[in-house]
mmCIF file of C-alpha atoms and ligand atoms in Angstrom:
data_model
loop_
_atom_site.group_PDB
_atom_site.id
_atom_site.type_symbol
_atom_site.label_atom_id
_atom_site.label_comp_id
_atom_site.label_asym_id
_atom_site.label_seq_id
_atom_site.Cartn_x
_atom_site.Cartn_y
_atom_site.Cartn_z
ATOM 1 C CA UNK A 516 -15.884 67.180 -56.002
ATOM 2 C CA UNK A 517 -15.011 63.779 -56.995
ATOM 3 C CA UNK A 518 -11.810 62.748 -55.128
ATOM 4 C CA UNK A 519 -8.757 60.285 -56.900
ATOM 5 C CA UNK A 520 -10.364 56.842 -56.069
ATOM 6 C CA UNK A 521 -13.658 58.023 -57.733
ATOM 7 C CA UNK A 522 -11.934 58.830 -60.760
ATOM 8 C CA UNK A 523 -9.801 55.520 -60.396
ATOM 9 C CA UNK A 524 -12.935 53.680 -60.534
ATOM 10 C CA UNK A 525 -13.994 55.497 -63.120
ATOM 11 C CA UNK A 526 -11.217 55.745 -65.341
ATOM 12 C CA UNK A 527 -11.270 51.462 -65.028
ATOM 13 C CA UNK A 528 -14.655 51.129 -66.484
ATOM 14 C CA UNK A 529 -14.348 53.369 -69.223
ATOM 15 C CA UNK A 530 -11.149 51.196 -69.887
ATOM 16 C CA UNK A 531 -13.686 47.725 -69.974
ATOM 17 C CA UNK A 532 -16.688 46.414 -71.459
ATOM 18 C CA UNK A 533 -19.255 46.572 -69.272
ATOM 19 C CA UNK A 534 -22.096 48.308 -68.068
ATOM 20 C CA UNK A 535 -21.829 51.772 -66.127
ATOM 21 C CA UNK A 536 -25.287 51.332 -64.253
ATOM 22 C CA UNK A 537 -26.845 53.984 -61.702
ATOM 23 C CA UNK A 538 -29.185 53.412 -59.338
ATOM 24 C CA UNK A 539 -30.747 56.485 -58.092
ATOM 25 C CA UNK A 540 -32.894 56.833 -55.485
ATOM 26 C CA UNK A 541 -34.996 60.360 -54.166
ATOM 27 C CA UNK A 542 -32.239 62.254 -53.407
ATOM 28 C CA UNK A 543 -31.805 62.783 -57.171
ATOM 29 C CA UNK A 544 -35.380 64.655 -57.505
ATOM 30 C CA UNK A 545 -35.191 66.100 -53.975
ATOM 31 C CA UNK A 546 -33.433 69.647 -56.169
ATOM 32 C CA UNK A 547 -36.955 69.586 -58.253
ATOM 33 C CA UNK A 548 -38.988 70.012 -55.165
ATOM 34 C CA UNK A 549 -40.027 66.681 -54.606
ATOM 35 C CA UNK A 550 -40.597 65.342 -51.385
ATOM 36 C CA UNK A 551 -39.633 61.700 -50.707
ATOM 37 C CA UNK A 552 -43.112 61.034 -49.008
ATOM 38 C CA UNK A 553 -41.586 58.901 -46.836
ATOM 39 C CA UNK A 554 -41.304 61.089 -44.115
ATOM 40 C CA UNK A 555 -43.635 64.040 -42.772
ATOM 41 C CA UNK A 556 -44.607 65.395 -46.426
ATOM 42 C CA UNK A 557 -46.057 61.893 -46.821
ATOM 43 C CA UNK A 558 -48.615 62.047 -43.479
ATOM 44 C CA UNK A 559 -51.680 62.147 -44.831
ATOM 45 C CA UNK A 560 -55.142 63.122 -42.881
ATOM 46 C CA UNK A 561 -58.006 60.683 -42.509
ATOM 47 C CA UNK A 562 -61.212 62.311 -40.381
ATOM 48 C CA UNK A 563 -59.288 63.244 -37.352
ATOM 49 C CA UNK A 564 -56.384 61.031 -37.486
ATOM 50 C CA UNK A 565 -52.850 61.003 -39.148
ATOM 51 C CA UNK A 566 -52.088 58.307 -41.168
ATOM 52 C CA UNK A 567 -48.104 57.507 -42.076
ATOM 53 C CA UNK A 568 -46.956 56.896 -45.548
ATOM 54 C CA UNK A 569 -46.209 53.745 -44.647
ATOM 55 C CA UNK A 570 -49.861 52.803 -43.685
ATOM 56 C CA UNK A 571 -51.267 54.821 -46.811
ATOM 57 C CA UNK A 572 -49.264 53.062 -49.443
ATOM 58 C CA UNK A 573 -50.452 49.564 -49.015
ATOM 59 C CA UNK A 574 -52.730 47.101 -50.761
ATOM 60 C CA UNK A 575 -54.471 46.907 -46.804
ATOM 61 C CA UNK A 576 -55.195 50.834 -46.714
ATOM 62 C CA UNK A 577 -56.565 50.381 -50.588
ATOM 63 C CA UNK A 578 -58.672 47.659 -49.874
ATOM 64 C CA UNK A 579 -60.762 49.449 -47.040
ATOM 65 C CA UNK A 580 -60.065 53.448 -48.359
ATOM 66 C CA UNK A 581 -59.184 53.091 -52.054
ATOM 67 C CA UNK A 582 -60.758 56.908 -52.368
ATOM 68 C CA UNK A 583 -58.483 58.090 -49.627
ATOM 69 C CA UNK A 584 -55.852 56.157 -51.237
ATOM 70 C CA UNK A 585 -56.327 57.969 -54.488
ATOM 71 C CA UNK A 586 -56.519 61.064 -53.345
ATOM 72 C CA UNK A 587 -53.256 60.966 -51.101
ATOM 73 C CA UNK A 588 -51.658 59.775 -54.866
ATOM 74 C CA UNK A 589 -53.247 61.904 -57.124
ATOM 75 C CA UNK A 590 -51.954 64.846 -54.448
ATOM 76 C CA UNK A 591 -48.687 63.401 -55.005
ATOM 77 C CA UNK A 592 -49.125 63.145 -59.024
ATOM 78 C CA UNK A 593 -49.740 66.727 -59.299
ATOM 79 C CA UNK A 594 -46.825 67.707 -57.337
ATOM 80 C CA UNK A 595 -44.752 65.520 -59.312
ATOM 81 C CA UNK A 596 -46.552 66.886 -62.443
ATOM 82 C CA UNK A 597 -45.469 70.594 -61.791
ATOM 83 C CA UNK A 598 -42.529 69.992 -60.975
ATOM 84 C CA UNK A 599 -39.385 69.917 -63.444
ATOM 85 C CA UNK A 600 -36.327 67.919 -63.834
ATOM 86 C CA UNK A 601 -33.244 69.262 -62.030
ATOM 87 C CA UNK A 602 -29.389 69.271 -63.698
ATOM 88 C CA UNK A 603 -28.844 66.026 -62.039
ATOM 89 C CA UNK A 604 -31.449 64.634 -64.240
ATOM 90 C CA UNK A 605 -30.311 66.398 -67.381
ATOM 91 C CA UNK A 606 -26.500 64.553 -66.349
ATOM 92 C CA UNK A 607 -27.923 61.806 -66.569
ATOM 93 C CA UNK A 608 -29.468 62.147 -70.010
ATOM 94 C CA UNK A 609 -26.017 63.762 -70.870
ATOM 95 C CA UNK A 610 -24.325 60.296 -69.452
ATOM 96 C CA UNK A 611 -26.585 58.276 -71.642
ATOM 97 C CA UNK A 612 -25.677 60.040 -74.235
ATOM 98 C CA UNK A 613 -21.854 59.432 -74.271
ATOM 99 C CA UNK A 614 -21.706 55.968 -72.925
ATOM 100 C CA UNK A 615 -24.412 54.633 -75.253
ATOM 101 C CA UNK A 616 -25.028 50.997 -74.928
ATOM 102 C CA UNK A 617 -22.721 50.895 -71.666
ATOM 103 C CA UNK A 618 -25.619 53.064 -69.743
ATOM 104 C CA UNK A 619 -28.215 51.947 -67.496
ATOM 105 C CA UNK A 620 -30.256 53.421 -64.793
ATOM 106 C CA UNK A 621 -32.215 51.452 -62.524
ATOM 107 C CA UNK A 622 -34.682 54.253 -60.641
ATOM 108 C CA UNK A 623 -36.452 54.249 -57.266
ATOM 109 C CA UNK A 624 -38.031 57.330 -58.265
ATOM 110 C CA UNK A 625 -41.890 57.220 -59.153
ATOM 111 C CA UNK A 626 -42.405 60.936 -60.358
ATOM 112 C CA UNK A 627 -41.637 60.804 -64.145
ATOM 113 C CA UNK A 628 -39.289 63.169 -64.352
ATOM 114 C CA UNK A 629 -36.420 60.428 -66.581
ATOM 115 C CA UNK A 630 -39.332 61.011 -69.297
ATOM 116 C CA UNK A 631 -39.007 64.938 -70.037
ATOM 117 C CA UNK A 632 -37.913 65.434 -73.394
ATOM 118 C CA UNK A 633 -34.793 67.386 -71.531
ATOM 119 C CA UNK A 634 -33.872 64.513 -69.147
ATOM 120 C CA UNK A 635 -35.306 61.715 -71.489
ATOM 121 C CA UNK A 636 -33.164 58.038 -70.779
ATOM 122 C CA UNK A 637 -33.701 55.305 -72.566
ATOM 123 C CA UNK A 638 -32.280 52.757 -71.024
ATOM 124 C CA UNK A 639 -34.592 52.982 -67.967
ATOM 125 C CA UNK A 640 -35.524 50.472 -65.469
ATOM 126 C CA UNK A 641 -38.304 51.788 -62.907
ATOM 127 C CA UNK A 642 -38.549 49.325 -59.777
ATOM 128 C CA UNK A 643 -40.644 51.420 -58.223
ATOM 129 C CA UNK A 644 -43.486 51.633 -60.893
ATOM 130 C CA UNK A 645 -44.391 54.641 -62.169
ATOM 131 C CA UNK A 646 -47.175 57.346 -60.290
ATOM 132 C CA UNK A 647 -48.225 58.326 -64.298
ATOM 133 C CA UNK A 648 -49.783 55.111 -64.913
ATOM 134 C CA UNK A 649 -52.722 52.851 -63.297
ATOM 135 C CA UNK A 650 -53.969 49.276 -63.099
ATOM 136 C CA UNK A 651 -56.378 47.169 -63.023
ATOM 137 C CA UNK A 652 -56.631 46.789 -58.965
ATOM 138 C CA UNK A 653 -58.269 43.414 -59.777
ATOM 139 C CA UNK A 654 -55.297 42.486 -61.974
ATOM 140 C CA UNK A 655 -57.739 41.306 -64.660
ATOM 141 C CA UNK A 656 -54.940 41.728 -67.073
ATOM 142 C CA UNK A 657 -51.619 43.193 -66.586
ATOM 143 C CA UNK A 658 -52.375 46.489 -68.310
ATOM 144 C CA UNK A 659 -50.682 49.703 -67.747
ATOM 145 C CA UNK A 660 -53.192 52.656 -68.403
ATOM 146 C CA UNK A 661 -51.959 56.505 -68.487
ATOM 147 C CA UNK A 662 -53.361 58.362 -65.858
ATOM 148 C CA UNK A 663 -55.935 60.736 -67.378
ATOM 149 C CA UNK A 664 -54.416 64.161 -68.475
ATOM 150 C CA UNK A 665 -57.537 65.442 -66.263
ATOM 151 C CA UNK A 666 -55.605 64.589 -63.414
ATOM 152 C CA UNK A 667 -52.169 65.399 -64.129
ATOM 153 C CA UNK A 668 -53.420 68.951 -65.399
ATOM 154 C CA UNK A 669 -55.153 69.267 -62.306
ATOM 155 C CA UNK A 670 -53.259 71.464 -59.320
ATOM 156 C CA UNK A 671 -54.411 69.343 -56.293
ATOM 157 C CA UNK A 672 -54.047 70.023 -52.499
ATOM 158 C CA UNK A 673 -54.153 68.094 -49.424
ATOM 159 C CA UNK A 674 -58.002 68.640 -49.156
ATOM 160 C CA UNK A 675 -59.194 68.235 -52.808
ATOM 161 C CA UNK A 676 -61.510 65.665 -52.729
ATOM 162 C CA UNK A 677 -62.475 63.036 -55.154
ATOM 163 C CA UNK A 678 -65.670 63.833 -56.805
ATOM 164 C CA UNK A 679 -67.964 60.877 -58.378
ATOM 165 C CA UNK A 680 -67.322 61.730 -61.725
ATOM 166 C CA UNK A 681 -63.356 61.699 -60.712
ATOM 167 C CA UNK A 682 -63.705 57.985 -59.558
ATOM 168 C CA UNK A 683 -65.084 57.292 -63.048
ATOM 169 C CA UNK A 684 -61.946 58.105 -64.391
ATOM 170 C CA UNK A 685 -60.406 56.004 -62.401
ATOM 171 C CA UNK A 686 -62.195 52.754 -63.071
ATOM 172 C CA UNK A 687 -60.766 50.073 -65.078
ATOM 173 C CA UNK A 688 -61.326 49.735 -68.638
ATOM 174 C CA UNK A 689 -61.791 46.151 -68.898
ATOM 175 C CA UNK A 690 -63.518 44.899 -66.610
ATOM 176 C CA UNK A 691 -64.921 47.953 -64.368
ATOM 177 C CA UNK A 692 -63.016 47.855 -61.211
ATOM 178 C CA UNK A 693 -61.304 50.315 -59.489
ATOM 179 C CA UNK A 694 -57.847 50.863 -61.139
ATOM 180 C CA UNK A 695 -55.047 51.358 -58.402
ATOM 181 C CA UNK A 696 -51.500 53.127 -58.891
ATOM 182 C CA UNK A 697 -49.209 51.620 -60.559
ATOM 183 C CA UNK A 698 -46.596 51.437 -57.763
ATOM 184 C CA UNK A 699 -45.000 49.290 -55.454
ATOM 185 C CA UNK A 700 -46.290 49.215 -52.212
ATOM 186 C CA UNK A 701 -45.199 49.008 -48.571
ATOM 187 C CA UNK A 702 -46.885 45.554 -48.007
ATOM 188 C CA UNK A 703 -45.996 44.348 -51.692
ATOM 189 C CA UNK A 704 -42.947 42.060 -52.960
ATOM 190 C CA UNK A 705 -40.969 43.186 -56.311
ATOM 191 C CA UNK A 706 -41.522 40.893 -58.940
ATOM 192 C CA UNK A 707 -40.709 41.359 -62.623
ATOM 193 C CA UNK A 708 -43.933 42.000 -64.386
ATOM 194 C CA UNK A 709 -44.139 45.601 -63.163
ATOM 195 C CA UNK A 710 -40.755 46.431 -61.270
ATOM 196 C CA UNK A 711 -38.019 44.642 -63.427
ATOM 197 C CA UNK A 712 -36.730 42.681 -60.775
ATOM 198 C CA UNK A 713 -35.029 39.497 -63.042
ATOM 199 C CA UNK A 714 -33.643 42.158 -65.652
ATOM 200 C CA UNK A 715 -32.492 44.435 -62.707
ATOM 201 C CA UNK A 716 -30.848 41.531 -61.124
ATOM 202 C CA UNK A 717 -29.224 40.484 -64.810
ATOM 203 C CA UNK A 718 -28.355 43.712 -65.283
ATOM 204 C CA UNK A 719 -26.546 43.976 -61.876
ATOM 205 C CA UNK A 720 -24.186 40.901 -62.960
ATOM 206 C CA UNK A 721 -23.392 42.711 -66.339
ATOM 207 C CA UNK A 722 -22.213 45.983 -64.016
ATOM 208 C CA UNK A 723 -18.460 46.856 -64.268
ATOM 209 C CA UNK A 724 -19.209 50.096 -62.185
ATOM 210 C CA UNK A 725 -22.817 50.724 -60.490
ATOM 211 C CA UNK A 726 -22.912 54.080 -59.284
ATOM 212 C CA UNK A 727 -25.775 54.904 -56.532
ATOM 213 C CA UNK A 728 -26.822 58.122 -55.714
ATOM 214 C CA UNK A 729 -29.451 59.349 -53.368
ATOM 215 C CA UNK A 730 -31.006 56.642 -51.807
ATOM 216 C CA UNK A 731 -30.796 55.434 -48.138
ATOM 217 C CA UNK A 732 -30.618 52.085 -49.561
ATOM 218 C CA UNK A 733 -33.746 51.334 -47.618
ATOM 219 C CA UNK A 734 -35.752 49.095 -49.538
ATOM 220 C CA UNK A 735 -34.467 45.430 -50.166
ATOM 221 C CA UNK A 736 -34.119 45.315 -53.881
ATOM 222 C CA UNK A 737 -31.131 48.277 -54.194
ATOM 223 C CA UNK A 738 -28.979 46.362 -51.509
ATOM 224 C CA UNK A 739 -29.278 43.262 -53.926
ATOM 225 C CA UNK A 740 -28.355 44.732 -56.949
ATOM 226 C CA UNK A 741 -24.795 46.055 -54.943
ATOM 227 C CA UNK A 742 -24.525 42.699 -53.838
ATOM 228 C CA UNK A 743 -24.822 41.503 -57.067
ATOM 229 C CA UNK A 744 -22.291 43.620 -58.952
ATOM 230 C CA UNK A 745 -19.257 42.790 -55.827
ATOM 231 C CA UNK A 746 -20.013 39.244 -56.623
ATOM 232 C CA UNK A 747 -19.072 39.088 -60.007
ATOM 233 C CA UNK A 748 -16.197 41.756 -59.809
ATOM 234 C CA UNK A 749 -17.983 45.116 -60.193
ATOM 235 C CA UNK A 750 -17.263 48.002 -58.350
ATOM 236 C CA UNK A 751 -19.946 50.155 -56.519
ATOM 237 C CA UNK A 752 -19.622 53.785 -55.816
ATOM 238 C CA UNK A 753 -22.299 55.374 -53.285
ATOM 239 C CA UNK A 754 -22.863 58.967 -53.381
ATOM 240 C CA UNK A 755 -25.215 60.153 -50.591
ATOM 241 C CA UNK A 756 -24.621 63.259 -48.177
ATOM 242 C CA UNK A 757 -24.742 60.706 -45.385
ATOM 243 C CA UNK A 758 -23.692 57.293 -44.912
ATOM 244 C CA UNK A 759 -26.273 54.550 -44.790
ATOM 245 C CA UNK A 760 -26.854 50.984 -45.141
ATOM 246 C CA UNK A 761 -24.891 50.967 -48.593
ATOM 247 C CA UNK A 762 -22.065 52.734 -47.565
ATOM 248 C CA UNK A 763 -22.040 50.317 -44.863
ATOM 249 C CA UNK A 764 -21.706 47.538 -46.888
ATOM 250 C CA UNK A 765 -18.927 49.157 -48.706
ATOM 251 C CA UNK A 766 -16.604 49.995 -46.191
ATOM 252 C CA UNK A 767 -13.107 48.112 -46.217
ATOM 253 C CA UNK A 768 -14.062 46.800 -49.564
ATOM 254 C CA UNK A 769 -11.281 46.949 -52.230
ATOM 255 C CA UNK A 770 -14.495 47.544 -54.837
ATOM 256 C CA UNK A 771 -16.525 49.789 -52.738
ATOM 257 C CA UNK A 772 -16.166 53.330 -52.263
ATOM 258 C CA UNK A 773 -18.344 56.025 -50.631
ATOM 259 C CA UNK A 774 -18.634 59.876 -51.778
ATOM 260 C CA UNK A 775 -19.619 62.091 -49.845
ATOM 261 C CA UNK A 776 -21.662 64.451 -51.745
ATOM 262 C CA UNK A 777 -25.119 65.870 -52.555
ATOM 263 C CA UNK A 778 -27.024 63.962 -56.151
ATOM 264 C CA UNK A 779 -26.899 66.868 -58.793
ATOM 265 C CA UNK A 780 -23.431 68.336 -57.896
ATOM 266 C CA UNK A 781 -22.192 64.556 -57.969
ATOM 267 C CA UNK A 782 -24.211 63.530 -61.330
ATOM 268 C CA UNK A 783 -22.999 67.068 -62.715
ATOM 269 C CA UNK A 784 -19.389 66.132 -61.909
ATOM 270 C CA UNK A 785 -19.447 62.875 -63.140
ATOM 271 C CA UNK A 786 -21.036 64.062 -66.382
ATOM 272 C CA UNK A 787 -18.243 66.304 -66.788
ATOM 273 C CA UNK A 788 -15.380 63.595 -65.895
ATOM 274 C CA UNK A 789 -16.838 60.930 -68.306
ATOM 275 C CA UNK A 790 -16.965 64.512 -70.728
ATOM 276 C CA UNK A 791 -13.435 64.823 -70.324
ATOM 277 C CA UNK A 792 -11.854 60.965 -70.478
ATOM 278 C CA UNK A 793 -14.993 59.422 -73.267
HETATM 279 ZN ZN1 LIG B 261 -59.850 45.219 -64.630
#
């Protein structure tokens, strides 16, 4: 599936000395089941009314309904907890594995599933955060705490609710307060304390070839890391079934290039190119 300027591309950076960097986005854990949330999956009940993803995921919504907050993410942590990493995940391991040093992936994807001892990467940058940990919600200190195994044992449905003795697992350790998830949300800026954003950026400048695959590009920091790379000579690749705001920006560039092409076939392919030429 991966036509002659692909491989061009490709074949260039395994020729030089710098990073191969993907920057994957939900369309690389959509094979494993996993919603993005974003859309309809992510409407979430509240009494009689529907609330949207984007008005759940905020520090506004947790800061008037931090159980309904909870419970909308611990429903989402126990989906992502069942669910298992798909062969585009275990390419990517693969790809780690033969580029070494040269690999980095930069990951929109909350749901854990780069930690699997099948799909494990190492070089991992999560911009996102990460749905199996929690903080301190009054940021007393900067702490990352595991969410409890009680939880992410714990098969939960839309209308499971969250008993007492659940909220005093959730509280933090420190100081008492609630603990809130450790992602980024809808109202929220990146920064680089929990979502990487300076090394991202860094990282970006050391890309010969960034490769992005399953993401709409819809959140601000992936368009700057493809900025990034173009401006100090990289060349960006996007994979996506459909065009979208990075394909966009690619279009007529001599270092841009879009695939056309679903995330696991793609990361499968690749895997077996670099397989072939490393
Ligand atoms: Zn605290």
């Amino acid at each position: 599936m991966l036509d002659g300027r692909t491989k061009e591309f490709l074949q260039e950076a395994l020729d030089g000395d710098r990073l191969i960097t993907f920057l994957v986005g939900a369309g690389t854990s959509a094979d494993s089941g996993i919603p993005t949330f974003r859309g309809k999956e992510g409407f979430w009940t509240i009494g009689s009314k529907n609330a949207t993803p984007q008005s759940m995921g905020t520090k506004k919504m947790f800061d008037v309904n931090a159980d309904e907050v909870w419970r909308w993410f611990l429903y989402r942590i126990s989906i992502c907890e069942q669910a298992k990493p798909n062969l585009g995940h275990i390419a990517l391991s693969s790809i780690e594995k033969r580029l070494g040093a040269r690999f980095a992936l930069i990951s929109q994807n909350v749901d854990g599933l780069h930690f699997r001892p099948e799909s494990l990467i190492n070089n991992l940058y999560l911009i996102h955060g990460d749905l199996r940990y929690m903080r301190c919600a009054d940021e007393c200190s900067k702490a990352l705490y595991a969410i409890p195994l009680f939880f992410r044992e714990q098969i939960r449905s839309r209308e499971t609710p969250l008993t007492f003795d659940e909220k005093q697992k959730l509280i933090c350790p420190k100081c008492g307060e609630m603990t809130r998830p450790h992602v980024l949300w809808f109202d929220e800026y990146y920064n680089e304390k929990y979502y990487h954003l300076d090394t991202t950026l860094r990282i970006a400048k050391s890309t010969g070839l960034m490769i992005v695959v399953g993401t709409s590009g819809a959140t601000n920091l992936p368009q700057r890391l493809v900025e990034r790379t173009l401006s100090r000579n990289g060349k960006v690749i996007d994979v996506n079934p459909e065009t979208n705001i990075i394909s966009d920006k690619l279009r007529g560039l001599v270092h841009g290039h879009y695939l056309q092409g679903k995330s696991t076939e793609a990361l499968q392919a690749l895997e077996e190119y670099l397989g072939e030429r490393g």
